[in-house]
mmCIF file of C-alpha atoms in Angstrom:
data_model
loop_
_atom_site.group_PDB
_atom_site.id
_atom_site.type_symbol
_atom_site.label_atom_id
_atom_site.label_comp_id
_atom_site.label_asym_id
_atom_site.label_seq_id
_atom_site.Cartn_x
_atom_site.Cartn_y
_atom_site.Cartn_z
ATOM 1 C CA MET F 1 -0.038 0.229 -0.042
ATOM 2 C CA ALA F 2 2.833 2.405 0.706
ATOM 3 C CA ARG F 3 4.234 2.226 -2.509
ATOM 4 C CA LEU F 4 1.035 2.534 -4.074
ATOM 5 C CA ALA F 5 0.297 5.728 -2.237
ATOM 6 C CA GLU F 6 3.771 7.171 -2.888
ATOM 7 C CA ARG F 7 3.029 6.737 -6.755
ATOM 8 C CA HIS F 8 -0.297 7.836 -6.960
ATOM 9 C CA ALA F 9 -0.442 10.684 -4.562
ATOM 10 C CA PRO F 10 3.339 11.761 -3.182
ATOM 11 C CA GLN F 11 2.083 15.409 -2.158
ATOM 12 C CA LEU F 12 -0.003 13.896 0.240
ATOM 13 C CA LEU F 13 2.309 11.594 2.265
ATOM 14 C CA ALA F 14 4.729 15.346 2.453
ATOM 15 C CA VAL F 15 1.888 16.923 4.640
ATOM 16 C CA VAL F 16 2.691 16.687 8.754
ATOM 17 C CA GLY F 17 0.674 13.551 9.799
ATOM 18 C CA ILE F 18 -0.175 11.416 6.817
ATOM 19 C CA GLY F 19 1.661 8.296 6.753
ATOM 20 C CA PRO F 20 1.372 5.747 3.754
ATOM 21 C CA GLU F 21 -1.549 3.738 5.108
ATOM 22 C CA THR F 22 -3.769 6.837 6.239
ATOM 23 C CA ALA F 23 -3.240 8.283 3.019
ATOM 24 C CA ALA F 24 -4.007 5.066 1.585
ATOM 25 C CA THR F 25 -7.226 5.135 3.478
ATOM 26 C CA LEU F 26 -8.220 8.655 1.974
ATOM 27 C CA LEU F 27 -7.207 7.359 -1.643
ATOM 28 C CA ILE F 28 -9.345 4.259 -1.781
ATOM 29 C CA THR F 29 -12.609 6.353 -0.317
ATOM 30 C CA MET F 30 -12.001 9.179 -2.733
ATOM 31 C CA GLY F 31 -11.805 6.593 -5.831
ATOM 32 C CA ASP F 32 -14.293 4.842 -4.398
ATOM 33 C CA ASN F 33 -16.354 8.099 -4.510
ATOM 34 C CA PRO F 34 -15.228 10.458 -7.800
ATOM 35 C CA GLU F 35 -18.484 11.864 -8.701
ATOM 36 C CA ARG F 36 -19.285 12.874 -4.941
ATOM 37 C CA LEU F 37 -16.091 15.144 -4.716
ATOM 38 C CA GLY F 38 -17.091 18.583 -6.311
ATOM 39 C CA SER F 39 -16.739 20.917 -3.501
ATOM 40 C CA GLU F 40 -14.938 21.185 0.456
ATOM 41 C CA ALA F 41 -18.534 20.448 1.180
ATOM 42 C CA SER F 42 -18.802 16.978 -0.456
ATOM 43 C CA PHE F 43 -15.243 15.927 0.824
ATOM 44 C CA ALA F 44 -16.523 16.922 4.284
ATOM 45 C CA ALA F 45 -20.061 15.156 4.270
ATOM 46 C CA LEU F 46 -18.465 11.861 2.506
ATOM 47 C CA TYR F 47 -16.186 11.673 5.153
ATOM 48 C CA GLY F 48 -18.267 12.311 7.910
ATOM 49 C CA VAL F 49 -17.231 15.617 9.293
ATOM 50 C CA SER F 50 -19.815 18.198 8.178
ATOM 51 C CA PRO F 51 -22.251 19.188 10.795
ATOM 52 C CA VAL F 52 -25.800 18.406 10.494
ATOM 53 C CA GLU F 53 -28.879 20.495 11.330
ATOM 54 C CA ARG F 54 -30.706 19.324 14.176
ATOM 55 C CA SER F 55 -33.250 21.949 14.862
ATOM 56 C CA SER F 56 -36.283 22.205 16.855
ATOM 57 C CA GLY F 57 -38.746 24.734 16.925
ATOM 58 C CA THR F 58 -37.097 28.487 18.013
ATOM 59 C CA ARG F 59 -33.998 26.108 19.037
ATOM 60 C CA GLN F 60 -31.621 25.745 16.513
ATOM 61 C CA TYR F 61 -27.747 23.963 16.757
ATOM 62 C CA ARG F 62 -25.603 21.466 14.611
ATOM 63 C CA ARG F 63 -24.517 18.212 15.107
ATOM 64 C CA LEU F 64 -21.647 16.248 13.763
ATOM 65 C CA ASN F 65 -22.401 13.885 10.618
ATOM 66 C CA ARG F 66 -22.497 10.504 11.742
ATOM 67 C CA GLY F 67 -22.439 9.125 7.844
ATOM 68 C CA GLY F 68 -19.600 9.101 5.530
ATOM 69 C CA ASP F 69 -17.049 6.644 5.810
ATOM 70 C CA ARG F 70 -15.851 5.311 8.739
ATOM 71 C CA GLN F 71 -12.447 4.450 8.268
ATOM 72 C CA ALA F 72 -11.947 7.975 6.501
ATOM 73 C CA ASN F 73 -13.130 9.837 9.320
ATOM 74 C CA ALA F 74 -10.768 7.710 11.432
ATOM 75 C CA ALA F 75 -7.992 8.514 9.442
ATOM 76 C CA LEU F 76 -8.937 12.135 8.851
ATOM 77 C CA HIS F 77 -9.189 12.138 13.161
ATOM 78 C CA ARG F 78 -5.719 10.364 13.391
ATOM 79 C CA ILE F 79 -4.242 13.146 10.851
ATOM 80 C CA VAL F 80 -5.716 15.891 13.475
ATOM 81 C CA GLN F 81 -4.145 14.044 16.726
ATOM 82 C CA THR F 82 -0.742 13.758 15.126
ATOM 83 C CA ARG F 83 -0.710 17.255 13.348
ATOM 84 C CA LEU F 84 -1.768 18.819 16.962
ATOM 85 C CA ARG F 85 1.133 17.233 18.296
ATOM 86 C CA CYS F 86 3.987 17.474 16.077
ATOM 87 C CA ASP F 87 3.039 20.491 14.220
ATOM 88 C CA PRO F 88 3.382 23.959 15.264
ATOM 89 C CA ARG F 89 0.762 25.807 13.046
ATOM 90 C CA THR F 90 -1.766 23.363 13.631
ATOM 91 C CA GLN F 91 -1.387 24.408 17.435
ATOM 92 C CA GLU F 92 -1.545 27.584 17.108
ATOM 93 C CA ASP F 93 -4.438 27.799 15.121
ATOM 94 C CA TYR F 94 -5.986 25.252 17.785
ATOM 95 C CA GLU F 95 -5.111 28.052 20.757
ATOM 96 C CA ARG F 96 -6.764 30.584 18.245
ATOM 97 C CA ARG F 97 -10.120 28.741 17.989
ATOM 98 C CA LEU F 98 -10.040 28.300 21.755
ATOM 99 C CA LYS F 99 -9.496 31.451 22.318
ATOM 100 C CA GLN F 100 -12.852 32.264 20.393
ATOM 101 C CA GLY F 101 -14.750 29.689 22.176
ATOM 102 C CA LYS F 102 -14.891 26.591 19.684
ATOM 103 C CA THR F 103 -14.720 23.322 20.396
#
């Protein structure tokens, strides 16, 4: 799998936090669903990381999408956790978002 990921998406492996197996998981999900990847929103829905409206009456709020490809969602989670430990830009962004009151 590592050789396939290196051959088909070397730029993906250059990103901090993405290893060969994680890249292969992302590529498999993308390859199985090329017609569904027209925008960032469709990418988020495919991977199960898009917000879903969950409103009732006057109360409006969102929850995370529980659909999508669960293996790809787990791969994205691993990438984020690795980047939070190793990448200063991601750490700065995380701190900035916390100060804004985002979780």
